[in-house]
Short mmCIF file of C-alpha atoms in Angstrom, two decimals:
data_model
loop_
_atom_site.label_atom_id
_atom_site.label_comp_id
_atom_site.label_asym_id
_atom_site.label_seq_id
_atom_site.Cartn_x
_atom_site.Cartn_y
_atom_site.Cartn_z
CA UNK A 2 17.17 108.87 -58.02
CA UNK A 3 14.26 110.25 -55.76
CA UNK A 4 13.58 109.73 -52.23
CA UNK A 5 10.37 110.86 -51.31
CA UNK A 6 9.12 111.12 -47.56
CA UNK A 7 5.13 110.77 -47.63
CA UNK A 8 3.76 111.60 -44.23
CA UNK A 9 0.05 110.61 -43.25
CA UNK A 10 -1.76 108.57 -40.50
CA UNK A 11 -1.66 105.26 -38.87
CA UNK A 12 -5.07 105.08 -38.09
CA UNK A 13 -9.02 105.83 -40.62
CA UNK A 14 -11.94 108.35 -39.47
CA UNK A 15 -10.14 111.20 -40.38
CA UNK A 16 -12.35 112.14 -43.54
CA UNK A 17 -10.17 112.82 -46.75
CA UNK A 18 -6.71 113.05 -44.96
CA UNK A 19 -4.93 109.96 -46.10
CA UNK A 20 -6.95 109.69 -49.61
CA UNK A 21 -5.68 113.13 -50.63
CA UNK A 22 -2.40 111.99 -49.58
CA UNK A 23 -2.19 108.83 -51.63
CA UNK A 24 -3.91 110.72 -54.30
CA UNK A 25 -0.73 113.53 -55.08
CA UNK A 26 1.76 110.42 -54.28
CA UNK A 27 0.42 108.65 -57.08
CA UNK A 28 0.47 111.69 -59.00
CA UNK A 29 4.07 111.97 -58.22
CA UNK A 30 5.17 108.63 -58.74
CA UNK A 31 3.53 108.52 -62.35
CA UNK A 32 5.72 111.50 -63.14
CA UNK A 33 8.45 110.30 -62.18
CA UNK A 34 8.32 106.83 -63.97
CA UNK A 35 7.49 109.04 -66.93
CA UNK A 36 11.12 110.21 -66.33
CA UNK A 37 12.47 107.21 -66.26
CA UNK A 38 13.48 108.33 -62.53
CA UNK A 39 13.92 106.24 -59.87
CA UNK A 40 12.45 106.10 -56.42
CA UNK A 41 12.90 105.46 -52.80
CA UNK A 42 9.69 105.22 -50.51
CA UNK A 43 10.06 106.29 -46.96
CA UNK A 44 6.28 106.23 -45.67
CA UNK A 45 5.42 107.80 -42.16
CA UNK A 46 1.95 106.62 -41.54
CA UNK A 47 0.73 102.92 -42.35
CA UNK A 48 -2.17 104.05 -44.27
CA UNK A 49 0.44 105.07 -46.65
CA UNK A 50 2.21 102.38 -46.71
CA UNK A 51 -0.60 99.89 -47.08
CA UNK A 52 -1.23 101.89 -50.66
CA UNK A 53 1.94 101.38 -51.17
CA UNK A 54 1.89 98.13 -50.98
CA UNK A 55 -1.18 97.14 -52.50
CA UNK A 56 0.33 99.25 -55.40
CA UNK A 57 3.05 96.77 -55.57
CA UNK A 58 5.85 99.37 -54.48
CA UNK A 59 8.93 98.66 -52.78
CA UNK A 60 9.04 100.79 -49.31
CA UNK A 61 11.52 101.62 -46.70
CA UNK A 62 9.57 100.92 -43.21
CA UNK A 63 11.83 101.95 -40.56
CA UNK A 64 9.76 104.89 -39.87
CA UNK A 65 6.41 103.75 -40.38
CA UNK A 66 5.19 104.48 -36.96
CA UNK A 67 7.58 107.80 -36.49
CA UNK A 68 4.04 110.25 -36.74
CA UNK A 69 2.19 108.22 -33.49
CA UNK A 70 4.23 109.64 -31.17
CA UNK A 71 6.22 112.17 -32.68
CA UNK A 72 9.97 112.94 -30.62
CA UNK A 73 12.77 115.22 -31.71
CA UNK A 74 14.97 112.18 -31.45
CA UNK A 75 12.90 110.01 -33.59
CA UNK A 76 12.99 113.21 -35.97
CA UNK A 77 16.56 113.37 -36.02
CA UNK A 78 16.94 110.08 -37.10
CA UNK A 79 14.46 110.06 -39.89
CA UNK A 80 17.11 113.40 -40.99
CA UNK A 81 20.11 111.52 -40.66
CA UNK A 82 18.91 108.74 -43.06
CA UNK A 83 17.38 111.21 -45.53
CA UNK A 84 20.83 113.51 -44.88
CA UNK A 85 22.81 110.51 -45.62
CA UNK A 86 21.03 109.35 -48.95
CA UNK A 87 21.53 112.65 -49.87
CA UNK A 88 25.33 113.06 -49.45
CA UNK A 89 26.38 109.43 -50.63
CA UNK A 90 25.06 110.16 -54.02
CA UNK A 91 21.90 107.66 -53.84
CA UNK A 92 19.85 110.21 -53.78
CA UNK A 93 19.89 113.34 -56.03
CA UNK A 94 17.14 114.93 -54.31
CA UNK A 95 14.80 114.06 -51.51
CA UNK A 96 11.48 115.65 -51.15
CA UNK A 97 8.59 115.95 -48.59
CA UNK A 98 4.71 114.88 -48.80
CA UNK A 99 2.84 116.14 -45.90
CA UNK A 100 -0.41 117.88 -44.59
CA UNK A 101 0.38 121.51 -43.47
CA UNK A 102 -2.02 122.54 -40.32
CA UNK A 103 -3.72 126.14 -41.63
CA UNK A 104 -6.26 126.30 -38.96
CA UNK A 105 -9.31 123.36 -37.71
CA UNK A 106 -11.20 123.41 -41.02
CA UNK A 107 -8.01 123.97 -42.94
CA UNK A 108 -5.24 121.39 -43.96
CA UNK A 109 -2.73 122.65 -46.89
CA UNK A 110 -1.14 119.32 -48.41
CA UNK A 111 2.08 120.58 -49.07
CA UNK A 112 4.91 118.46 -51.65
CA UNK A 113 8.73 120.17 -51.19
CA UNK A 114 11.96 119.43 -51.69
CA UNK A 115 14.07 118.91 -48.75
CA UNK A 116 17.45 118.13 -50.03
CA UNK A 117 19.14 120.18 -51.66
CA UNK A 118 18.08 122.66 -49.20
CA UNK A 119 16.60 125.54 -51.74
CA UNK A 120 18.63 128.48 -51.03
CA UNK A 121 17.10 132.09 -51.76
CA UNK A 122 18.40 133.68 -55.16
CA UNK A 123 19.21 137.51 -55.52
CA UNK A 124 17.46 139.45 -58.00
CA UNK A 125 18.66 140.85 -60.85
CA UNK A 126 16.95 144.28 -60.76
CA UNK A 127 17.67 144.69 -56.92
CA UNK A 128 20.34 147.30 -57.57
CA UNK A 129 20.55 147.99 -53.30
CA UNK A 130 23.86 147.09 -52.67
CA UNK A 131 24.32 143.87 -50.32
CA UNK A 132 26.04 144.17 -46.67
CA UNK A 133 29.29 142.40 -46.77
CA UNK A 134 29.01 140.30 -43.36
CA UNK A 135 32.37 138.98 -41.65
CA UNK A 136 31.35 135.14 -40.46
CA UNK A 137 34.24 133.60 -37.65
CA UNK A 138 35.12 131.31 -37.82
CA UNK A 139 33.94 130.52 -41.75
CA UNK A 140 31.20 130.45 -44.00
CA UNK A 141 31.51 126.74 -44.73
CA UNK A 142 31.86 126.28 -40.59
CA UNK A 143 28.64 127.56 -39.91
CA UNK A 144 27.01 126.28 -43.04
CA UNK A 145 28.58 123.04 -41.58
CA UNK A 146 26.69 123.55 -38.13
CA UNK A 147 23.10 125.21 -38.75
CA UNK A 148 22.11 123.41 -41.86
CA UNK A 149 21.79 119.80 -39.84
CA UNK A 150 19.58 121.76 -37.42
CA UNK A 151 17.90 122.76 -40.20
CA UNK A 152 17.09 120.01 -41.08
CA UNK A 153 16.24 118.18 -38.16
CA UNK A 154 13.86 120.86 -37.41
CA UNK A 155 12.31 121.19 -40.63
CA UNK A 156 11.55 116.97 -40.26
CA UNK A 157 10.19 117.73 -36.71
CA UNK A 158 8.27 120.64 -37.49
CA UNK A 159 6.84 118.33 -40.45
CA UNK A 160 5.97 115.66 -38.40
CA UNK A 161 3.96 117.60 -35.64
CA UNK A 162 2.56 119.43 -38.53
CA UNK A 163 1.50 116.47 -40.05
CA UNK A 164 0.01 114.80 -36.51
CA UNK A 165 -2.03 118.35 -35.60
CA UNK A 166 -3.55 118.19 -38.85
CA UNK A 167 -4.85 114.60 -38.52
CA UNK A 168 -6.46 115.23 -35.39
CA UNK A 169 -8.10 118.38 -36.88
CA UNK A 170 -9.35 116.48 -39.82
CA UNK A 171 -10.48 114.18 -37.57
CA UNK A 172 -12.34 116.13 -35.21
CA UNK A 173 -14.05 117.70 -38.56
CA UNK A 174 -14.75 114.30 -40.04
CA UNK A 175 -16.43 113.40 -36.49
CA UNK A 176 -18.39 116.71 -36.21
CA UNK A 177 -19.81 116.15 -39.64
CA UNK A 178 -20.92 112.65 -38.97
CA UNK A 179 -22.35 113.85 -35.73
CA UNK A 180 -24.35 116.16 -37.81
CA UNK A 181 -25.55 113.74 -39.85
CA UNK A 182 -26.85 111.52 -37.24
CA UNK A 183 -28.69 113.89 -35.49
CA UNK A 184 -30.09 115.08 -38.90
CA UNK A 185 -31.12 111.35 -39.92
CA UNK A 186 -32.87 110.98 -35.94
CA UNK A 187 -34.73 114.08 -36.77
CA UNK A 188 -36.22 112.82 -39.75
CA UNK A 189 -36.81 109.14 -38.21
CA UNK A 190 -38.88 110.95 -35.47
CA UNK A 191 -40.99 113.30 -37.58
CA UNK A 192 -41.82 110.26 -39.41
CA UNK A 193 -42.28 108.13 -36.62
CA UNK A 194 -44.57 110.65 -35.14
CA UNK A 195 -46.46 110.69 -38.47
CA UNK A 196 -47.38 107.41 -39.02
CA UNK A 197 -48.24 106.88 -35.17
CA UNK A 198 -50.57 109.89 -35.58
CA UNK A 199 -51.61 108.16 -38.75
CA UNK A 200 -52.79 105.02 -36.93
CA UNK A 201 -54.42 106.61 -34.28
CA UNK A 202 -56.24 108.73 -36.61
CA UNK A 203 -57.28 105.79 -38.71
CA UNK A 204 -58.38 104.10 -35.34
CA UNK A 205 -60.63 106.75 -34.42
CA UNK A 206 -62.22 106.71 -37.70
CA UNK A 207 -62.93 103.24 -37.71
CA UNK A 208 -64.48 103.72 -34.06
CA UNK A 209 -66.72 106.97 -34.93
CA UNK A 210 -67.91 104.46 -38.39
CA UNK A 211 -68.64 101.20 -36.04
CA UNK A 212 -70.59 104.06 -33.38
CA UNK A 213 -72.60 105.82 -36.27
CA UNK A 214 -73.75 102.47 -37.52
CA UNK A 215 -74.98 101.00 -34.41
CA UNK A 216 -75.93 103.49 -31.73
CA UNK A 217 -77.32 101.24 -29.25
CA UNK A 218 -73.74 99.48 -28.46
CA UNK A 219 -71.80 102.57 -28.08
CA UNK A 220 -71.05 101.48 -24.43
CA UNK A 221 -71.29 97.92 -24.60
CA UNK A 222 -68.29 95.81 -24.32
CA UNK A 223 -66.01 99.35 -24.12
CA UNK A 224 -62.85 99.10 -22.25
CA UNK A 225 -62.17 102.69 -20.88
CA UNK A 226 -58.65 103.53 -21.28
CA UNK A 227 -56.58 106.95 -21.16
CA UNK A 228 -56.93 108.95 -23.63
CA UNK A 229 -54.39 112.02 -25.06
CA UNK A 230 -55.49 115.55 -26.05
CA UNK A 231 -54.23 114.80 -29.61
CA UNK A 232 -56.92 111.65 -29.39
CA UNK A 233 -59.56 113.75 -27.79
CA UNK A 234 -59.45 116.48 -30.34
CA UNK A 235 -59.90 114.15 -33.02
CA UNK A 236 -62.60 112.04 -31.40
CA UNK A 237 -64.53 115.35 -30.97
CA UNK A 238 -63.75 116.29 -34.73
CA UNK A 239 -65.30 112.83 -35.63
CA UNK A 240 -68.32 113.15 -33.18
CA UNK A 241 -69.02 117.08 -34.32
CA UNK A 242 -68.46 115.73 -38.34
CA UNK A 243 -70.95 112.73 -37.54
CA UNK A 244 -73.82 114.97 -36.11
CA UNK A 245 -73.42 117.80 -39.06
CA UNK A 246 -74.08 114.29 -41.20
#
């Protein structure tokens, strides 16, 4: 059996974040049934879990709100339970589904396995002879006493790692839309500013026509009103193409 920590958000607007998210998971979890393996769903994030759940999966949701406020202690805990699945036998391994922060524009989505912890393996062809290290009080003493904090670190660590890149993604997903809008008013104005030309173009037309045909009424019943350059120039354009006529 699997357990599989997925980490994401509890909240949308954050572009691609979740979807990539439930995108590998499913991945995953098609694997996995492939291999006749069973699994155990611990989703941080409800976006996750409502996939999940709408994929008719079975989901542990003690820690569905662990990434909105992300606490050492809360971290701990999450390790214990994994830590514990781990060393009763109901899990053989447990692995980790997260976003790793790169940088703003950058969000690695990152799948390991947490448990067993992978240890480093010497190579063959390294013939440099190792140091032989004297540990007090034992090997299996210390092993007994750092890997926990291992642990709980590594869950912490994933979990601000995980909240930092949701607010980048976020911020991106915000900027672009920002973009967008200002690109989509641009074009609204310039063609705004087109037809309203249009119009008073058209107008002035029609006016020059009506004052060409009957000369004798240019002033009568004319309501003088303010006029802009833009209207001017063209009303002189008309007047200057009516006399060449």
């Amino acid at each position: 059996q699997v357990a599989l920590a997925v980490f994401s958000s509890s909240s949308g607007l954050c572009g691609t974040f979740n979807a990539n998210v439930w995108k590998e998971l499913s991945a995953r979890l098609h694997e996995l049934e492939a291999q006749h393996t069973a699994v155990c769903l611990y989703p941080i994030g409800k976006k996750i879990a409502d996939e999940l759940h709408k994929a008719g999966y079975t989901t542990e949701d003690d820690f569905l709100h662990l990434g909105e406020k992300p606490s050492y202690e809360e971290a701990v805990r999450l390790a214990g339970k994994l830590m514990e699945l781990f060393s009763s036998g109901k899990a053989d391994r447990v692995e980790l589904l997260y976003h790793h922060f790169k940088n703003m524009a950058t969000q690695v989505l990152t799948h390991k396995v947490y448990l067993p912890v992978p240890l480093p393996q010497a190579s063959v062809e390294n013939t440099v002879p190792t140091t032989d290290y004297i540990l007090e009080p034992s090997p299996e003493s210390l092993q007994a006493l750092l890997f926990p904090k291992l642990l709980n670190l590594t869950i912490y660590t994933t979990l601000l790692d995980t909240t930092t890149s949701e607010h980048a993604a976020r911020m991106m997903a915000m900027q672009t839309a920002n973009d967008n809008a200002n690109d989509l008013i641009q074009e609204l104005t310039l063609q705004y500013n087109k037809t309203r030309q249009q119009a008073i173009t058209n107008e002035l037309l029609d006016y020059g026509r009506t004052v060409k045909k009957r000369p004798a009424m240019r002033l009568k019943n004319t309501k003088l009103r303010r006029i802009t350059s833009t209207e001017l120039l063209t009303l002189i354009t008309i007047e200057q193409y009516s006399n060449n006529e």
